[in-house]
Amino acid sequence: MKLIPFESLTLQERGHARGGIFRFYDLLHGHEGAPDNFYLSIGVLAGDFVSPRHRHNFDQVRFQLEGAYDFASDGVMRPGSIAYFPEGTRYGPQKTLDEKTLTLVLQVGGASGNGYMSEKEFQKGLAELKSEGTFKDGVFTREKAGGGKVNQDAYEAVWEHVNRRELVYPKERYTHPVFMEPESFQWVPSGPGTASKLMGLFNERATRIAFHRIDAGARLRLEERSLWFVWSGSGDANGKAWRRWTTLQTEAAERPEIKAVERAEILQIGLPRFEDAAAARAAA
């Protein structure tokens, strides 16, 4: 099991395909080329961030930590709210409503099996495309040979450059992003001193979003293949301390037990399951 204290992280800045300055804390990466490849980070955005209405060929889960984030008709995310953005579904335009926002962001391969372009691949493609056009406010613009301009979604342009083929979006499984307010859900007892709130299982690959509460002195056995984010409280995991905003990861067949020193609330994101696809590839 991996355990990453928030205090050990360094705030970084990187190039991106939207408008404004993008700062972030790098948390966890999946396996490049795998259908469930993922990237987990905490985005730190200022009031100058903007992004047009767009869609992706991967799934996203966003958990708002600080500040408010506006997604136009889709809704507003405030601290404690969480949302699932399905592949192929348009959302936005989006902008920050405060001078500073912090959001836990998971980008992960969706049910279609398209996977997720790694951060390394994206940054390389972004740098290369800058010699062929310009990026501004989420749009990539090329000059046409005979005059005029061609605009394209910025991420889509980078993806096509990296993969050398047209990006074909999956059909919509959901017509809108799913915005959720965990405070409105009731805690359901799940064991001695523990309770849970299931936000949902999404698509046929069963991406899971849930919250778990652990009373002081109680223990919780973590499920495998999941990412865990401590929203509040503190405790111990195999001799390692965890506290507010600590991130944990359990791999396949890992089910460690953690103990709360003070009452804790922890977000679980269970990664999509592609065991049948992996078995088919192995057989081929």
Tab-separated table of N, CA, C and O in Angstrom, residues 152-230:
chain	number	residue	atom	x	y	z
A	152	GLN	N	-9.459	23.824	-32.876
A	152	GLN	CA	-9.727	22.473	-32.382
A	152	GLN	C	-9.581	22.464	-30.868
A	152	GLN	O	-8.775	23.216	-30.307
A	153	ASP	N	-10.387	21.632	-30.209
A	153	ASP	CA	-10.211	21.483	-28.764
A	153	ASP	C	-8.756	21.144	-28.465
A	153	ASP	O	-8.149	20.298	-29.119
A	154	ALA	N	-8.193	21.810	-27.468
A	154	ALA	CA	-6.757	21.707	-27.214
A	154	ALA	C	-6.321	20.298	-26.830
A	154	ALA	O	-5.330	19.778	-27.351
A	155	TYR	N	-7.047	19.662	-25.913
A	155	TYR	CA	-6.662	18.308	-25.506
A	155	TYR	C	-6.808	17.339	-26.675
A	155	TYR	O	-5.953	16.470	-26.891
A	156	GLU	N	-7.885	17.488	-27.428
A	156	GLU	CA	-8.116	16.633	-28.597
A	156	GLU	C	-6.952	16.747	-29.579
A	156	GLU	O	-6.475	15.742	-30.130
A	157	ALA	N	-6.462	17.963	-29.805
A	157	ALA	CA	-5.344	18.174	-30.731
A	157	ALA	C	-4.081	17.467	-30.240
A	157	ALA	O	-3.365	16.833	-31.027
A	158	VAL	N	-3.815	17.568	-28.944
A	158	VAL	CA	-2.625	16.906	-28.397
A	158	VAL	C	-2.771	15.394	-28.499
A	158	VAL	O	-1.832	14.685	-28.882
A	159	TRP	N	-3.957	14.871	-28.171
A	159	TRP	CA	-4.190	13.420	-28.232
A	159	TRP	C	-3.962	12.896	-29.642
A	159	TRP	O	-3.297	11.865	-29.833
A	160	GLU	N	-4.504	13.589	-30.644
A	160	GLU	CA	-4.345	13.136	-32.028
A	160	GLU	C	-2.892	13.221	-32.479
A	160	GLU	O	-2.417	12.371	-33.243
A	161	HIS	N	-2.179	14.231	-32.006
A	161	HIS	CA	-0.763	14.353	-32.336
A	161	HIS	C	0.037	13.198	-31.744
A	161	HIS	O	0.884	12.608	-32.426
A	162	VAL	N	-0.246	12.846	-30.507
A	162	VAL	CA	0.482	11.769	-29.829
A	162	VAL	C	0.149	10.407	-30.436
A	162	VAL	O	1.029	9.570	-30.659
A	163	ASN	N	-1.147	10.181	-30.727
A	163	ASN	CA	-1.588	8.863	-31.194
A	163	ASN	C	-1.600	8.720	-32.722
A	163	ASN	O	-1.842	7.623	-33.225
A	164	ARG	N	-1.379	9.824	-33.436
A	164	ARG	CA	-1.305	9.795	-34.906
A	164	ARG	C	-2.574	9.260	-35.549
A	164	ARG	O	-2.546	8.555	-36.556
A	165	ARG	N	-3.716	9.567	-34.959
A	165	ARG	CA	-5.002	9.172	-35.550
A	165	ARG	C	-6.098	10.071	-34.985
A	165	ARG	O	-5.895	10.757	-33.976
A	166	GLU	N	-7.230	10.037	-35.628
A	166	GLU	CA	-8.356	10.847	-35.178
A	166	GLU	C	-8.896	10.322	-33.854
A	166	GLU	O	-8.991	9.104	-33.642
A	167	LEU	N	-9.257	11.230	-32.973
A	167	LEU	CA	-9.870	10.839	-31.707
A	167	LEU	C	-11.358	10.598	-31.948
A	167	LEU	O	-12.094	11.513	-32.323
A	168	VAL	N	-11.793	9.358	-31.774
A	168	VAL	CA	-13.203	9.003	-31.908
A	168	VAL	C	-13.772	8.867	-30.501
A	168	VAL	O	-13.371	7.988	-29.746
A	169	TYR	N	-14.701	9.759	-30.146
A	169	TYR	CA	-15.231	9.765	-28.787
A	169	TYR	C	-16.211	8.608	-28.562
A	169	TYR	O	-16.990	8.256	-29.458
A	170	PRO	N	-16.200	8.037	-27.370
A	170	PRO	CA	-17.191	7.002	-27.048
A	170	PRO	C	-18.593	7.594	-27.053
A	170	PRO	O	-18.776	8.791	-26.805
A	171	LYS	N	-19.600	6.764	-27.317
A	171	LYS	CA	-20.978	7.226	-27.223
A	171	LYS	C	-21.299	7.560	-25.765
A	171	LYS	O	-20.776	6.942	-24.846
A	172	GLU	N	-22.162	8.534	-25.577
A	172	GLU	CA	-22.535	8.939	-24.221
A	172	GLU	C	-23.227	7.805	-23.477
A	172	GLU	O	-24.238	7.270	-23.933
A	173	ARG	N	-22.686	7.434	-22.322
A	173	ARG	CA	-23.397	6.540	-21.418
A	173	ARG	C	-24.281	7.357	-20.477
A	173	ARG	O	-25.310	6.889	-19.997
A	174	TYR	N	-23.830	8.562	-20.172
A	174	TYR	CA	-24.569	9.498	-19.331
A	174	TYR	C	-24.706	10.804	-20.124
A	174	TYR	O	-23.751	11.253	-20.736
A	175	THR	N	-25.874	11.408	-20.086
A	175	THR	CA	-26.073	12.626	-20.873
A	175	THR	C	-25.541	13.867	-20.176
A	175	THR	O	-25.378	14.910	-20.801
A	176	HIS	N	-25.272	13.771	-18.862
A	176	HIS	CA	-24.732	14.893	-18.104
A	176	HIS	C	-23.746	14.367	-17.060
A	176	HIS	O	-23.836	13.219	-16.629
A	177	PRO	N	-22.803	15.208	-16.622
A	177	PRO	CA	-21.980	14.835	-15.478
A	177	PRO	C	-22.878	14.615	-14.256
A	177	PRO	O	-23.978	15.157	-14.187
A	178	VAL	N	-22.399	13.835	-13.300
A	178	VAL	CA	-23.171	13.537	-12.098
A	178	VAL	C	-22.574	14.307	-10.925
A	178	VAL	O	-21.480	13.993	-10.446
A	179	PHE	N	-23.277	15.353	-10.481
A	179	PHE	CA	-22.834	16.163	-9.343
A	179	PHE	C	-23.495	15.638	-8.071
A	179	PHE	O	-24.711	15.431	-8.050
A	180	MET	N	-22.709	15.473	-7.016
A	180	MET	CA	-23.211	14.875	-5.774
A	180	MET	C	-22.839	15.714	-4.564
A	180	MET	O	-21.756	16.296	-4.519
A	181	GLU	N	-23.735	15.743	-3.583
A	181	GLU	CA	-23.515	16.452	-2.323
A	181	GLU	C	-23.481	15.421	-1.200
A	181	GLU	O	-24.534	15.038	-0.667
A	182	PRO	N	-22.297	14.946	-0.832
A	182	PRO	CA	-22.194	13.886	0.186
A	182	PRO	C	-22.875	14.211	1.503
A	182	PRO	O	-23.365	13.310	2.194
A	183	GLU	N	-22.926	15.503	1.882
A	183	GLU	CA	-23.558	15.877	3.145
A	183	GLU	C	-25.039	15.494	3.178
A	183	GLU	O	-25.624	15.330	4.247
A	184	SER	N	-25.661	15.348	2.015
A	184	SER	CA	-27.084	15.002	1.948
A	184	SER	C	-27.322	13.500	2.070
A	184	SER	O	-28.461	13.068	2.213
A	185	PHE	N	-26.267	12.696	1.988
A	185	PHE	CA	-26.385	11.245	2.122
A	185	PHE	C	-26.311	10.853	3.601
A	185	PHE	O	-25.607	11.492	4.388
A	186	GLN	N	-26.984	9.773	3.963
A	186	GLN	CA	-26.937	9.285	5.329
A	186	GLN	C	-25.843	8.234	5.496
A	186	GLN	O	-25.551	7.469	4.567
A	187	TRP	N	-25.238	8.211	6.679
A	187	TRP	CA	-24.255	7.179	6.993
A	187	TRP	C	-24.978	5.854	7.256
A	187	TRP	O	-25.975	5.819	7.985
A	188	VAL	N	-24.461	4.783	6.659
A	188	VAL	CA	-25.012	3.441	6.863
A	188	VAL	C	-23.971	2.618	7.605
A	188	VAL	O	-22.832	2.484	7.138
A	189	PRO	N	-24.309	2.055	8.784
A	189	PRO	CA	-23.323	1.251	9.534
A	189	PRO	C	-22.753	0.132	8.675
A	189	PRO	O	-23.480	-0.554	7.946
A	190	SER	N	-21.428	-0.044	8.754
A	190	SER	CA	-20.768	-1.071	7.939
A	190	SER	C	-19.935	-2.029	8.773
A	190	SER	O	-19.392	-2.999	8.242
A	191	GLY	N	-19.792	-1.762	10.072
A	191	GLY	CA	-19.004	-2.609	10.954
A	191	GLY	C	-18.863	-1.939	12.299
A	191	GLY	O	-19.363	-0.828	12.513
A	192	PRO	N	-18.152	-2.587	13.226
A	192	PRO	CA	-17.960	-1.981	14.547
A	192	PRO	C	-17.222	-0.637	14.443
A	192	PRO	O	-16.070	-0.588	14.030
A	193	GLY	N	-17.917	0.437	14.758
A	193	GLY	CA	-17.294	1.761	14.734
A	193	GLY	C	-17.088	2.343	13.352
A	193	GLY	O	-16.390	3.351	13.206
A	194	THR	N	-17.697	1.750	12.322
A	194	THR	CA	-17.523	2.269	10.958
A	194	THR	C	-18.891	2.437	10.277
A	194	THR	O	-19.865	1.777	10.636
A	195	ALA	N	-18.917	3.330	9.300
A	195	ALA	CA	-20.124	3.554	8.509
A	195	ALA	C	-19.690	4.025	7.125
A	195	ALA	O	-18.542	4.423	6.920
A	196	SER	N	-20.603	3.966	6.171
A	196	SER	CA	-20.247	4.345	4.805
A	196	SER	C	-21.386	5.086	4.122
A	196	SER	O	-22.547	4.985	4.519
A	197	LYS	N	-21.013	5.852	3.102
A	197	LYS	CA	-21.957	6.500	2.199
A	197	LYS	C	-21.555	6.108	0.788
A	197	LYS	O	-20.492	6.516	0.305
A	198	LEU	N	-22.364	5.330	0.114
A	198	LEU	CA	-22.086	4.955	-1.270
A	198	LEU	C	-22.664	6.010	-2.193
A	198	LEU	O	-23.879	6.194	-2.261
A	199	MET	N	-21.777	6.724	-2.914
A	199	MET	CA	-22.231	7.726	-3.880
A	199	MET	C	-22.721	7.061	-5.157
A	199	MET	O	-23.626	7.560	-5.824
A	200	GLY	N	-22.117	5.928	-5.509
A	200	GLY	CA	-22.565	5.221	-6.692
A	200	GLY	C	-21.509	4.317	-7.299
A	200	GLY	O	-20.312	4.447	-7.034
A	201	LEU	N	-21.986	3.366	-8.106
A	201	LEU	CA	-21.138	2.551	-8.979
A	201	LEU	C	-21.448	3.008	-10.395
A	201	LEU	O	-22.602	2.986	-10.814
A	202	PHE	N	-20.416	3.401	-11.146
A	202	PHE	CA	-20.643	4.049	-12.431
A	202	PHE	C	-20.151	3.189	-13.590
A	202	PHE	O	-19.055	2.653	-13.562
A	203	ASN	N	-20.974	3.097	-14.602
A	203	ASN	CA	-20.783	2.341	-15.844
A	203	ASN	C	-20.560	0.855	-15.585
A	203	ASN	O	-20.512	0.403	-14.437
A	204	GLU	N	-20.445	0.088	-16.683
A	204	GLU	CA	-20.348	-1.371	-16.552
A	204	GLU	C	-19.033	-1.844	-15.960
A	204	GLU	O	-18.882	-3.020	-15.613
A	205	ARG	N	-18.062	-0.929	-15.813
A	205	ARG	CA	-16.781	-1.282	-15.195
A	205	ARG	C	-16.754	-0.959	-13.695
A	205	ARG	O	-15.726	-1.104	-13.046
A	206	ALA	N	-17.892	-0.532	-13.168
A	206	ALA	CA	-18.117	-0.393	-11.720
A	206	ALA	C	-17.133	0.530	-11.014
A	206	ALA	O	-16.637	0.216	-9.934
A	207	THR	N	-16.845	1.681	-11.632
A	207	THR	CA	-16.063	2.696	-10.922
A	207	THR	C	-16.855	3.099	-9.677
A	207	THR	O	-18.015	3.482	-9.766
A	208	ARG	N	-16.222	3.018	-8.524
A	208	ARG	CA	-16.921	3.166	-7.248
A	208	ARG	C	-16.523	4.477	-6.567
A	208	ARG	O	-15.334	4.809	-6.492
A	209	ILE	N	-17.517	5.216	-6.075
A	209	ILE	CA	-17.261	6.406	-5.272
A	209	ILE	C	-18.014	6.252	-3.962
A	209	ILE	O	-19.238	6.061	-3.956
A	210	ALA	N	-17.279	6.313	-2.853
A	210	ALA	CA	-17.898	6.135	-1.537
A	210	ALA	C	-17.095	6.890	-0.488
A	210	ALA	O	-15.913	7.201	-0.686
A	211	PHE	N	-17.745	7.183	0.627
A	211	PHE	CA	-17.074	7.758	1.783
A	211	PHE	C	-17.186	6.779	2.942
A	211	PHE	O	-18.203	6.079	3.080
A	212	HIS	N	-16.147	6.730	3.762
A	212	HIS	CA	-16.137	5.849	4.924
A	212	HIS	C	-15.821	6.667	6.169
A	212	HIS	O	-14.935	7.528	6.135
A	213	ARG	N	-16.544	6.379	7.249
A	213	ARG	CA	-16.292	7.035	8.528
A	213	ARG	C	-15.768	6.003	9.522
A	213	ARG	O	-16.311	4.890	9.613
A	214	ILE	N	-14.716	6.355	10.219
A	214	ILE	CA	-14.109	5.461	11.202
A	214	ILE	C	-14.070	6.185	12.544
A	214	ILE	O	-13.452	7.257	12.661
A	215	ASP	N	-14.716	5.628	13.549
A	215	ASP	CA	-14.675	6.234	14.878
A	215	ASP	C	-13.294	6.063	15.499
A	215	ASP	O	-12.537	5.143	15.138
A	216	ALA	N	-12.964	6.927	16.434
A	216	ALA	CA	-11.676	6.832	17.135
A	216	ALA	C	-11.525	5.448	17.765
A	216	ALA	O	-12.429	4.968	18.449
A	217	GLY	N	-10.410	4.804	17.499
A	217	GLY	CA	-10.140	3.472	18.025
A	217	GLY	C	-10.638	2.339	17.167
A	217	GLY	O	-10.251	1.180	17.368
A	218	ALA	N	-11.481	2.636	16.178
A	218	ALA	CA	-12.020	1.592	15.303
A	218	ALA	C	-11.077	1.340	14.120
A	218	ALA	O	-10.181	2.132	13.834
A	219	ARG	N	-11.321	0.228	13.443
A	219	ARG	CA	-10.490	-0.174	12.309
A	219	ARG	C	-11.349	-0.380	11.069
A	219	ARG	O	-12.515	-0.772	11.160
A	220	LEU	N	-10.751	-0.123	9.914
A	220	LEU	CA	-11.419	-0.336	8.631
A	220	LEU	C	-10.491	-1.113	7.715
A	220	LEU	O	-9.332	-0.745	7.543
A	221	ARG	N	-11.011	-2.215	7.157
A	221	ARG	CA	-10.215	-2.957	6.172
A	221	ARG	C	-10.486	-2.363	4.794
A	221	ARG	O	-11.616	-2.340	4.319
A	222	LEU	N	-9.422	-1.879	4.158
A	222	LEU	CA	-9.554	-1.226	2.859
A	222	LEU	C	-9.766	-2.241	1.752
A	222	LEU	O	-9.236	-3.352	1.805
A	223	GLU	N	-10.527	-1.857	0.757
A	223	GLU	CA	-10.752	-2.712	-0.404
A	223	GLU	C	-9.604	-2.557	-1.402
A	223	GLU	O	-8.920	-1.535	-1.439
A	224	GLU	N	-9.417	-3.584	-2.208
A	224	GLU	CA	-8.330	-3.571	-3.193
A	224	GLU	C	-8.627	-2.613	-4.342
A	224	GLU	O	-9.739	-2.138	-4.512
A	225	ARG	N	-7.586	-2.309	-5.125
A	225	ARG	CA	-7.679	-1.525	-6.354
A	225	ARG	C	-8.446	-0.218	-6.158
A	225	ARG	O	-9.383	0.096	-6.897
A	226	SER	N	-8.053	0.521	-5.143
A	226	SER	CA	-8.757	1.759	-4.825
A	226	SER	C	-7.782	2.860	-4.457
A	226	SER	O	-6.658	2.605	-4.013
A	227	LEU	N	-8.246	4.091	-4.649
A	227	LEU	CA	-7.533	5.278	-4.200
A	227	LEU	C	-8.318	5.853	-3.024
A	227	LEU	O	-9.549	5.908	-3.058
A	228	TRP	N	-7.594	6.281	-1.984
A	228	TRP	CA	-8.218	6.739	-0.751
A	228	TRP	C	-7.682	8.125	-0.405
A	228	TRP	O	-6.479	8.365	-0.486
A	229	PHE	N	-8.580	9.024	-0.010
A	229	PHE	CA	-8.169	10.385	0.335
A	229	PHE	C	-8.812	10.761	1.661
A	229	PHE	O	-10.040	10.718	1.805
A	230	VAL	N	-7.976	11.122	2.638
A	230	VAL	CA	-8.466	11.440	3.976
A	230	VAL	C	-9.027	12.860	3.981
A	230	VAL	O	-8.284	13.830	3.829
